[in-house]
Amino acid sequence: MLGTSPYYTADHEAFRDQLRRFVAKEITPFADRWDEAGEFPRELYKKAADIGLLQLNFPESHGGIAADRFYAIIAGQELARAGSGGVAASLMSHTIGCPPIAKLGSQYLKDKVLPGVLSGEKISALAITEPGGGSDVANLKTTAKLDDDHYVVRGEKTFITSGMRADYYTVAVRTGDAGMGGISLLLIERDAPGFTRTPLKKMGWWASDTATLHFDDCRVPAENLIGPENRGFMGIMLNFNDERLGLSAGAIGFARVAYEDALDYAKQRETFGKPLIRHQVIRHKLVDMAQRIEASQAFLERIAWALDNGENPVAELCMLKNQATQTMAFCASEAVQIFGGAGFMRGLRVERIYREVKVNTIGGGAEEIMKDLASRQLGW
């Protein structure tokens, strides 16, 4: 609704325009069909790479494109315009799977993984969460024991985005003693012996393949260790800032889509002899939605600026994620309410967004964990 922003240059806006056209042509017309099918064509990765979407903020030496975090905000929010969190989640799963390789991996691993993923030919996933715990990373149970020139991995990971069809998995394992000091990261390839996957059905994100991963004496070459042994916890933590920023951007993007669709519908739908929007209660709902979206967007952009300028606002990032997902929840609920019975029918963007609210409030750190972490970061 507001005009020119101080955070976005002409180059940012050119990228936004290009990505908006891409989403309108390549995703939005098919989003409902892909949701019902539970997957989207693998060719979409290549198409996304062709417009520079997959390469953002990865090393130019391996096919990446130097970019500030406002490009990432644009990416998350323009993808949200399709109203399909499942497509966005799997299409961009490399943004959590590949950063540890780019930042900590050996030259061998960078050369092996990054060019193929950034060109859209390969798919990358991150595997941290286990059946017995999510954000409690320091207590993960999956083990990796060195046996000559291989690690032998035993354990399970679950709720893994792109879990079924990824080619490369960045997996957190325990190589040392209990606690955060005994965790390492391994690159595990889909055809590794002893590695199997089971698909999961979900409340939302239907178009995203999600899986439980099983490692039964899975043998992984020792050269696939990402960074130093027993130093993987820091690599995981390095991921969280941008993951939470991206989740927040997407949540606000979905909130804006819900608001825009509700506004359009309220202008067209007539009740009791006048357009729905002429009823004061509906106008108040729309203003409440817009108010939350604009406040959340301002918070998001301030945090992105801080990160780009070398700050590490962990507490604020946690609060931002909660603010963004609460805004999404509010706007999705109000949008469906404005649509009435039509909003309960499959095939509408507001219906998909409504049933995908909860994965956003849980993924990347549940709301309760975000509050606790923020309070501890603030010294309370």
mmCIF file with all atom_site columns, C-alpha atoms in Angstrom, residues 54-231:
data_model
loop_
_atom_site.group_PDB
_atom_site.id
_atom_site.type_symbol
_atom_site.label_atom_id
_atom_site.label_alt_id
_atom_site.label_comp_id
_atom_site.label_asym_id
_atom_site.label_entity_id
_atom_site.label_seq_id
_atom_site.pdbx_PDB_ins_code
_atom_site.Cartn_x
_atom_site.Cartn_y
_atom_site.Cartn_z
_atom_site.occupancy
_atom_site.B_iso_or_equiv
_atom_site.pdbx_formal_charge
_atom_site.auth_seq_id
_atom_site.auth_comp_id
_atom_site.auth_asym_id
_atom_site.auth_atom_id
_atom_site.pdbx_PDB_model_num
ATOM 1   C CA . LEU A 1 54  ? 17.866 -20.527 -6.938  1.00 0.00 ? 54  LEU A CA 1
ATOM 2   C CA . GLN A 1 55  ? 21.276 -18.844 -7.057  1.00 0.00 ? 55  GLN A CA 1
ATOM 3   C CA . LEU A 1 56  ? 20.592 -15.905 -4.729  1.00 0.00 ? 56  LEU A CA 1
ATOM 4   C CA . ASN A 1 57  ? 23.269 -15.331 -2.077  1.00 0.00 ? 57  ASN A CA 1
ATOM 5   C CA . PHE A 1 58  ? 25.405 -18.330 -3.019  1.00 0.00 ? 58  PHE A CA 1
ATOM 6   C CA . PRO A 1 59  ? 29.074 -18.092 -4.116  1.00 0.00 ? 59  PRO A CA 1
ATOM 7   C CA . GLU A 1 60  ? 29.562 -16.802 -7.630  1.00 0.00 ? 60  GLU A CA 1
ATOM 8   C CA . SER A 1 61  ? 32.476 -19.234 -7.963  1.00 0.00 ? 61  SER A CA 1
ATOM 9   C CA . HIS A 1 62  ? 29.950 -22.084 -7.990  1.00 0.00 ? 62  HIS A CA 1
ATOM 10  C CA . GLY A 1 63  ? 27.159 -20.520 -10.025 1.00 0.00 ? 63  GLY A CA 1
ATOM 11  C CA . GLY A 1 64  ? 25.607 -18.320 -7.357  1.00 0.00 ? 64  GLY A CA 1
ATOM 12  C CA . ILE A 1 65  ? 24.583 -14.658 -7.442  1.00 0.00 ? 65  ILE A CA 1
ATOM 13  C CA . ALA A 1 66  ? 25.699 -12.101 -4.853  1.00 0.00 ? 66  ALA A CA 1
ATOM 14  C CA . ALA A 1 67  ? 22.576 -10.615 -3.263  1.00 0.00 ? 67  ALA A CA 1
ATOM 15  C CA . ASP A 1 68  ? 21.491 -8.840  -0.117  1.00 0.00 ? 68  ASP A CA 1
ATOM 16  C CA . ARG A 1 69  ? 18.652 -10.111 2.042   1.00 0.00 ? 69  ARG A CA 1
ATOM 17  C CA . PHE A 1 70  ? 16.070 -7.900  0.381   1.00 0.00 ? 70  PHE A CA 1
ATOM 18  C CA . TYR A 1 71  ? 16.294 -10.124 -2.681  1.00 0.00 ? 71  TYR A CA 1
ATOM 19  C CA . ALA A 1 72  ? 15.447 -13.041 -0.395  1.00 0.00 ? 72  ALA A CA 1
ATOM 20  C CA . ILE A 1 73  ? 12.445 -11.125 0.953   1.00 0.00 ? 73  ILE A CA 1
ATOM 21  C CA . ILE A 1 74  ? 11.252 -10.467 -2.581  1.00 0.00 ? 74  ILE A CA 1
ATOM 22  C CA . ALA A 1 75  ? 11.721 -14.150 -3.457  1.00 0.00 ? 75  ALA A CA 1
ATOM 23  C CA . GLY A 1 76  ? 9.691  -15.355 -0.482  1.00 0.00 ? 76  GLY A CA 1
ATOM 24  C CA . GLN A 1 77  ? 6.892  -12.869 -0.956  1.00 0.00 ? 77  GLN A CA 1
ATOM 25  C CA . GLU A 1 78  ? 6.544  -13.223 -4.707  1.00 0.00 ? 78  GLU A CA 1
ATOM 26  C CA . LEU A 1 79  ? 6.456  -17.021 -4.435  1.00 0.00 ? 79  LEU A CA 1
ATOM 27  C CA . ALA A 1 80  ? 3.688  -16.569 -1.857  1.00 0.00 ? 80  ALA A CA 1
ATOM 28  C CA . ARG A 1 81  ? 1.509  -14.975 -4.525  1.00 0.00 ? 81  ARG A CA 1
ATOM 29  C CA . ALA A 1 82  ? 0.767  -18.449 -5.887  1.00 0.00 ? 82  ALA A CA 1
ATOM 30  C CA . GLY A 1 83  ? -0.842 -19.264 -2.544  1.00 0.00 ? 83  GLY A CA 1
ATOM 31  C CA . SER A 1 84  ? 0.980  -22.583 -2.276  1.00 0.00 ? 84  SER A CA 1
ATOM 32  C CA . GLY A 1 85  ? 3.393  -22.966 0.601   1.00 0.00 ? 85  GLY A CA 1
ATOM 33  C CA . GLY A 1 86  ? 4.193  -26.504 -0.501  1.00 0.00 ? 86  GLY A CA 1
ATOM 34  C CA . VAL A 1 87  ? 5.619  -25.404 -3.832  1.00 0.00 ? 87  VAL A CA 1
ATOM 35  C CA . ALA A 1 88  ? 7.668  -22.631 -2.228  1.00 0.00 ? 88  ALA A CA 1
ATOM 36  C CA . ALA A 1 89  ? 8.988  -24.898 0.536   1.00 0.00 ? 89  ALA A CA 1
ATOM 37  C CA . SER A 1 90  ? 10.314 -27.661 -1.699  1.00 0.00 ? 90  SER A CA 1
ATOM 38  C CA . LEU A 1 91  ? 11.445 -25.418 -4.543  1.00 0.00 ? 91  LEU A CA 1
ATOM 39  C CA . MET A 1 92  ? 13.592 -23.461 -2.072  1.00 0.00 ? 92  MET A CA 1
ATOM 40  C CA . SER A 1 93  ? 14.682 -26.298 0.241   1.00 0.00 ? 93  SER A CA 1
ATOM 41  C CA . HIS A 1 94  ? 18.271 -25.743 -0.913  1.00 0.00 ? 94  HIS A CA 1
ATOM 42  C CA . THR A 1 95  ? 18.256 -22.433 0.984   1.00 0.00 ? 95  THR A CA 1
ATOM 43  C CA . ILE A 1 96  ? 18.501 -24.444 4.202   1.00 0.00 ? 96  ILE A CA 1
ATOM 44  C CA . GLY A 1 97  ? 20.255 -27.525 2.805   1.00 0.00 ? 97  GLY A CA 1
ATOM 45  C CA . CYS A 1 98  ? 23.158 -25.836 1.016   1.00 0.00 ? 98  CYS A CA 1
ATOM 46  C CA . PRO A 1 99  ? 24.353 -22.910 3.200   1.00 0.00 ? 99  PRO A CA 1
ATOM 47  C CA . PRO A 1 100 ? 26.340 -25.207 5.553   1.00 0.00 ? 100 PRO A CA 1
ATOM 48  C CA . ILE A 1 101 ? 28.133 -26.628 2.497   1.00 0.00 ? 101 ILE A CA 1
ATOM 49  C CA . ALA A 1 102 ? 28.781 -23.177 1.037   1.00 0.00 ? 102 ALA A CA 1
ATOM 50  C CA . LYS A 1 103 ? 30.045 -21.777 4.357   1.00 0.00 ? 103 LYS A CA 1
ATOM 51  C CA . LEU A 1 104 ? 31.792 -24.756 5.963   1.00 0.00 ? 104 LEU A CA 1
ATOM 52  C CA . GLY A 1 105 ? 32.230 -27.456 3.350   1.00 0.00 ? 105 GLY A CA 1
ATOM 53  C CA . SER A 1 106 ? 35.479 -28.542 1.731   1.00 0.00 ? 106 SER A CA 1
ATOM 54  C CA . GLN A 1 107 ? 36.317 -27.491 -1.806  1.00 0.00 ? 107 GLN A CA 1
ATOM 55  C CA . TYR A 1 108 ? 35.474 -31.037 -2.851  1.00 0.00 ? 108 TYR A CA 1
ATOM 56  C CA . LEU A 1 109 ? 31.951 -30.811 -1.411  1.00 0.00 ? 109 LEU A CA 1
ATOM 57  C CA . LYS A 1 110 ? 31.323 -27.351 -2.819  1.00 0.00 ? 110 LYS A CA 1
ATOM 58  C CA . ASP A 1 111 ? 32.386 -28.490 -6.275  1.00 0.00 ? 111 ASP A CA 1
ATOM 59  C CA . LYS A 1 112 ? 30.316 -31.662 -5.979  1.00 0.00 ? 112 LYS A CA 1
ATOM 60  C CA . VAL A 1 113 ? 27.035 -30.167 -4.746  1.00 0.00 ? 113 VAL A CA 1
ATOM 61  C CA . LEU A 1 114 ? 26.592 -26.469 -5.431  1.00 0.00 ? 114 LEU A CA 1
ATOM 62  C CA . PRO A 1 115 ? 26.741 -26.229 -9.260  1.00 0.00 ? 115 PRO A CA 1
ATOM 63  C CA . GLY A 1 116 ? 24.135 -28.926 -9.780  1.00 0.00 ? 116 GLY A CA 1
ATOM 64  C CA . VAL A 1 117 ? 21.752 -27.575 -7.141  1.00 0.00 ? 117 VAL A CA 1
ATOM 65  C CA . LEU A 1 118 ? 22.043 -23.941 -8.232  1.00 0.00 ? 118 LEU A CA 1
ATOM 66  C CA . SER A 1 119 ? 21.405 -24.880 -11.868 1.00 0.00 ? 119 SER A CA 1
ATOM 67  C CA . GLY A 1 120 ? 18.215 -26.716 -10.912 1.00 0.00 ? 120 GLY A CA 1
ATOM 68  C CA . GLU A 1 121 ? 19.525 -30.138 -11.889 1.00 0.00 ? 121 GLU A CA 1
ATOM 69  C CA . LYS A 1 122 ? 19.819 -31.464 -8.332  1.00 0.00 ? 122 LYS A CA 1
ATOM 70  C CA . ILE A 1 123 ? 17.737 -31.007 -5.152  1.00 0.00 ? 123 ILE A CA 1
ATOM 71  C CA . SER A 1 124 ? 19.104 -30.324 -1.678  1.00 0.00 ? 124 SER A CA 1
ATOM 72  C CA . ALA A 1 125 ? 17.451 -30.904 1.707   1.00 0.00 ? 125 ALA A CA 1
ATOM 73  C CA . LEU A 1 126 ? 18.284 -30.303 5.366   1.00 0.00 ? 126 LEU A CA 1
ATOM 74  C CA . ALA A 1 127 ? 17.722 -33.093 7.905   1.00 0.00 ? 127 ALA A CA 1
ATOM 75  C CA . ILE A 1 128 ? 17.835 -31.999 11.545  1.00 0.00 ? 128 ILE A CA 1
ATOM 76  C CA . THR A 1 129 ? 14.496 -32.886 13.199  1.00 0.00 ? 129 THR A CA 1
ATOM 77  C CA . GLU A 1 130 ? 14.091 -36.347 14.714  1.00 0.00 ? 130 GLU A CA 1
ATOM 78  C CA . PRO A 1 131 ? 11.006 -38.287 15.825  1.00 0.00 ? 131 PRO A CA 1
ATOM 79  C CA . GLY A 1 132 ? 11.896 -37.558 19.449  1.00 0.00 ? 132 GLY A CA 1
ATOM 80  C CA . GLY A 1 133 ? 12.667 -33.853 19.107  1.00 0.00 ? 133 GLY A CA 1
ATOM 81  C CA . GLY A 1 134 ? 12.598 -30.837 16.842  1.00 0.00 ? 134 GLY A CA 1
ATOM 82  C CA . SER A 1 135 ? 14.375 -27.676 17.925  1.00 0.00 ? 135 SER A CA 1
ATOM 83  C CA . ASP A 1 136 ? 16.253 -29.470 20.723  1.00 0.00 ? 136 ASP A CA 1
ATOM 84  C CA . VAL A 1 137 ? 19.218 -29.891 18.387  1.00 0.00 ? 137 VAL A CA 1
ATOM 85  C CA . ALA A 1 138 ? 21.793 -30.362 21.147  1.00 0.00 ? 138 ALA A CA 1
ATOM 86  C CA . ASN A 1 139 ? 20.147 -33.650 22.159  1.00 0.00 ? 139 ASN A CA 1
ATOM 87  C CA . LEU A 1 140 ? 19.767 -35.311 18.758  1.00 0.00 ? 140 LEU A CA 1
ATOM 88  C CA . LYS A 1 141 ? 20.153 -39.097 18.735  1.00 0.00 ? 141 LYS A CA 1
ATOM 89  C CA . THR A 1 142 ? 21.218 -40.076 15.196  1.00 0.00 ? 142 THR A CA 1
ATOM 90  C CA . THR A 1 143 ? 24.794 -41.355 15.434  1.00 0.00 ? 143 THR A CA 1
ATOM 91  C CA . ALA A 1 144 ? 27.698 -41.533 13.003  1.00 0.00 ? 144 ALA A CA 1
ATOM 92  C CA . LYS A 1 145 ? 30.690 -43.700 13.902  1.00 0.00 ? 145 LYS A CA 1
ATOM 93  C CA . LEU A 1 146 ? 33.900 -43.614 11.875  1.00 0.00 ? 146 LEU A CA 1
ATOM 94  C CA . ASP A 1 147 ? 34.815 -46.989 10.370  1.00 0.00 ? 147 ASP A CA 1
ATOM 95  C CA . ASP A 1 148 ? 38.022 -46.725 8.319   1.00 0.00 ? 148 ASP A CA 1
ATOM 96  C CA . ASP A 1 149 ? 37.187 -44.196 5.587   1.00 0.00 ? 149 ASP A CA 1
ATOM 97  C CA . HIS A 1 150 ? 33.408 -44.194 6.113   1.00 0.00 ? 150 HIS A CA 1
ATOM 98  C CA . TYR A 1 151 ? 30.947 -43.015 8.758   1.00 0.00 ? 151 TYR A CA 1
ATOM 99  C CA . VAL A 1 152 ? 28.280 -45.551 9.721   1.00 0.00 ? 152 VAL A CA 1
ATOM 100 C CA . VAL A 1 153 ? 25.044 -43.680 10.404  1.00 0.00 ? 153 VAL A CA 1
ATOM 101 C CA . ARG A 1 154 ? 22.194 -45.025 12.524  1.00 0.00 ? 154 ARG A CA 1
ATOM 102 C CA . GLY A 1 155 ? 18.953 -43.226 13.338  1.00 0.00 ? 155 GLY A CA 1
ATOM 103 C CA . GLU A 1 156 ? 16.019 -41.357 11.850  1.00 0.00 ? 156 GLU A CA 1
ATOM 104 C CA . LYS A 1 157 ? 15.044 -37.865 10.766  1.00 0.00 ? 157 LYS A CA 1
ATOM 105 C CA . THR A 1 158 ? 11.475 -36.738 10.177  1.00 0.00 ? 158 THR A CA 1
ATOM 106 C CA . PHE A 1 159 ? 9.356  -33.912 8.719   1.00 0.00 ? 159 PHE A CA 1
ATOM 107 C CA . ILE A 1 160 ? 12.088 -33.401 6.112   1.00 0.00 ? 160 ILE A CA 1
ATOM 108 C CA . THR A 1 161 ? 11.120 -31.059 3.263   1.00 0.00 ? 161 THR A CA 1
ATOM 109 C CA . SER A 1 162 ? 12.087 -32.486 -0.151  1.00 0.00 ? 162 SER A CA 1
ATOM 110 C CA . GLY A 1 163 ? 12.691 -35.668 1.821   1.00 0.00 ? 163 GLY A CA 1
ATOM 111 C CA . MET A 1 164 ? 11.611 -38.083 -0.894  1.00 0.00 ? 164 MET A CA 1
ATOM 112 C CA . ARG A 1 165 ? 13.276 -36.726 -4.000  1.00 0.00 ? 165 ARG A CA 1
ATOM 113 C CA . ALA A 1 166 ? 16.289 -34.744 -2.853  1.00 0.00 ? 166 ALA A CA 1
ATOM 114 C CA . ASP A 1 167 ? 19.653 -35.796 -4.240  1.00 0.00 ? 167 ASP A CA 1
ATOM 115 C CA . TYR A 1 168 ? 21.720 -34.379 -1.377  1.00 0.00 ? 168 TYR A CA 1
ATOM 116 C CA . TYR A 1 169 ? 20.877 -34.301 2.335   1.00 0.00 ? 169 TYR A CA 1
ATOM 117 C CA . THR A 1 170 ? 22.727 -32.171 4.883   1.00 0.00 ? 170 THR A CA 1
ATOM 118 C CA . VAL A 1 171 ? 22.263 -34.327 7.978   1.00 0.00 ? 171 VAL A CA 1
ATOM 119 C CA . ALA A 1 172 ? 22.994 -33.530 11.626  1.00 0.00 ? 172 ALA A CA 1
ATOM 120 C CA . VAL A 1 173 ? 24.558 -36.509 13.412  1.00 0.00 ? 173 VAL A CA 1
ATOM 121 C CA . ARG A 1 174 ? 26.191 -37.253 16.733  1.00 0.00 ? 174 ARG A CA 1
ATOM 122 C CA . THR A 1 175 ? 29.864 -38.075 16.313  1.00 0.00 ? 175 THR A CA 1
ATOM 123 C CA . GLY A 1 176 ? 30.960 -37.234 19.847  1.00 0.00 ? 176 GLY A CA 1
ATOM 124 C CA . ASP A 1 177 ? 29.737 -36.948 23.402  1.00 0.00 ? 177 ASP A CA 1
ATOM 125 C CA . ALA A 1 178 ? 26.346 -35.717 24.564  1.00 0.00 ? 178 ALA A CA 1
ATOM 126 C CA . GLY A 1 179 ? 25.407 -32.094 24.035  1.00 0.00 ? 179 GLY A CA 1
ATOM 127 C CA . MET A 1 180 ? 26.085 -29.538 21.358  1.00 0.00 ? 180 MET A CA 1
ATOM 128 C CA . GLY A 1 181 ? 29.814 -30.285 21.340  1.00 0.00 ? 181 GLY A CA 1
ATOM 129 C CA . GLY A 1 182 ? 29.333 -33.753 19.863  1.00 0.00 ? 182 GLY A CA 1
ATOM 130 C CA . ILE A 1 183 ? 27.360 -32.848 16.741  1.00 0.00 ? 183 ILE A CA 1
ATOM 131 C CA . SER A 1 184 ? 28.631 -32.950 13.154  1.00 0.00 ? 184 SER A CA 1
ATOM 132 C CA . LEU A 1 185 ? 27.135 -32.388 9.717   1.00 0.00 ? 185 LEU A CA 1
ATOM 133 C CA . LEU A 1 186 ? 27.343 -34.985 6.947   1.00 0.00 ? 186 LEU A CA 1
ATOM 134 C CA . LEU A 1 187 ? 26.405 -34.853 3.294   1.00 0.00 ? 187 LEU A CA 1
ATOM 135 C CA . ILE A 1 188 ? 24.421 -38.013 2.565   1.00 0.00 ? 188 ILE A CA 1
ATOM 136 C CA . GLU A 1 189 ? 23.426 -38.843 -0.998  1.00 0.00 ? 189 GLU A CA 1
ATOM 137 C CA . ARG A 1 190 ? 20.104 -40.411 -1.901  1.00 0.00 ? 190 ARG A CA 1
ATOM 138 C CA . ASP A 1 191 ? 21.637 -43.687 -3.115  1.00 0.00 ? 191 ASP A CA 1
ATOM 139 C CA . ALA A 1 192 ? 23.828 -44.242 -0.042  1.00 0.00 ? 192 ALA A CA 1
ATOM 140 C CA . PRO A 1 193 ? 23.615 -47.884 1.134   1.00 0.00 ? 193 PRO A CA 1
ATOM 141 C CA . GLY A 1 194 ? 21.379 -48.257 4.175   1.00 0.00 ? 194 GLY A CA 1
ATOM 142 C CA . PHE A 1 195 ? 19.417 -45.044 3.456   1.00 0.00 ? 195 PHE A CA 1
ATOM 143 C CA . THR A 1 196 ? 15.634 -45.275 2.896   1.00 0.00 ? 196 THR A CA 1
ATOM 144 C CA . ARG A 1 197 ? 12.736 -42.813 2.978   1.00 0.00 ? 197 ARG A CA 1
ATOM 145 C CA . THR A 1 198 ? 9.039  -42.944 3.906   1.00 0.00 ? 198 THR A CA 1
ATOM 146 C CA . PRO A 1 199 ? 6.599  -40.289 2.608   1.00 0.00 ? 199 PRO A CA 1
ATOM 147 C CA . LEU A 1 200 ? 4.394  -38.366 5.048   1.00 0.00 ? 200 LEU A CA 1
ATOM 148 C CA . LYS A 1 201 ? 0.898  -36.933 4.559   1.00 0.00 ? 201 LYS A CA 1
ATOM 149 C CA . LYS A 1 202 ? 0.241  -33.504 6.014   1.00 0.00 ? 202 LYS A CA 1
ATOM 150 C CA . MET A 1 203 ? -2.444 -30.959 6.909   1.00 0.00 ? 203 MET A CA 1
ATOM 151 C CA . GLY A 1 204 ? -0.978 -28.469 4.450   1.00 0.00 ? 204 GLY A CA 1
ATOM 152 C CA . TRP A 1 205 ? 1.960  -28.058 2.059   1.00 0.00 ? 205 TRP A CA 1
ATOM 153 C CA . TRP A 1 206 ? 0.468  -30.920 0.025   1.00 0.00 ? 206 TRP A CA 1
ATOM 154 C CA . ALA A 1 207 ? 2.604  -30.130 -3.029  1.00 0.00 ? 207 ALA A CA 1
ATOM 155 C CA . SER A 1 208 ? 5.797  -30.472 -0.982  1.00 0.00 ? 208 SER A CA 1
ATOM 156 C CA . ASP A 1 209 ? 7.176  -33.963 -0.589  1.00 0.00 ? 209 ASP A CA 1
ATOM 157 C CA . THR A 1 210 ? 7.902  -34.545 3.083   1.00 0.00 ? 210 THR A CA 1
ATOM 158 C CA . ALA A 1 211 ? 9.483  -37.679 4.507   1.00 0.00 ? 211 ALA A CA 1
ATOM 159 C CA . THR A 1 212 ? 10.951 -39.607 7.374   1.00 0.00 ? 212 THR A CA 1
ATOM 160 C CA . LEU A 1 213 ? 14.536 -40.660 6.657   1.00 0.00 ? 213 LEU A CA 1
ATOM 161 C CA . HIS A 1 214 ? 15.887 -43.984 7.920   1.00 0.00 ? 214 HIS A CA 1
ATOM 162 C CA . PHE A 1 215 ? 19.610 -44.678 8.345   1.00 0.00 ? 215 PHE A CA 1
ATOM 163 C CA . ASP A 1 216 ? 20.277 -48.352 8.975   1.00 0.00 ? 216 ASP A CA 1
ATOM 164 C CA . ASP A 1 217 ? 24.057 -48.744 9.118   1.00 0.00 ? 217 ASP A CA 1
ATOM 165 C CA . CYS A 1 218 ? 24.176 -46.223 6.284   1.00 0.00 ? 218 CYS A CA 1
ATOM 166 C CA . ARG A 1 219 ? 27.745 -45.869 5.008   1.00 0.00 ? 219 ARG A CA 1
ATOM 167 C CA . VAL A 1 220 ? 28.881 -42.364 4.132   1.00 0.00 ? 220 VAL A CA 1
ATOM 168 C CA . PRO A 1 221 ? 32.381 -41.471 2.862   1.00 0.00 ? 221 PRO A CA 1
ATOM 169 C CA . ALA A 1 222 ? 34.409 -39.620 5.503   1.00 0.00 ? 222 ALA A CA 1
ATOM 170 C CA . GLU A 1 223 ? 35.136 -36.926 2.920   1.00 0.00 ? 223 GLU A CA 1
ATOM 171 C CA . ASN A 1 224 ? 31.435 -36.001 3.116   1.00 0.00 ? 224 ASN A CA 1
ATOM 172 C CA . LEU A 1 225 ? 31.957 -34.422 6.541   1.00 0.00 ? 225 LEU A CA 1
ATOM 173 C CA . ILE A 1 226 ? 30.832 -30.773 6.365   1.00 0.00 ? 226 ILE A CA 1
ATOM 174 C CA . GLY A 1 227 ? 33.238 -28.675 8.419   1.00 0.00 ? 227 GLY A CA 1
ATOM 175 C CA . PRO A 1 228 ? 35.225 -30.007 11.395  1.00 0.00 ? 228 PRO A CA 1
ATOM 176 C CA . GLU A 1 229 ? 34.010 -33.035 13.297  1.00 0.00 ? 229 GLU A CA 1
ATOM 177 C CA . ASN A 1 230 ? 31.983 -32.199 16.420  1.00 0.00 ? 230 ASN A CA 1
ATOM 178 C CA . ARG A 1 231 ? 31.594 -28.572 15.266  1.00 0.00 ? 231 ARG A CA 1
#
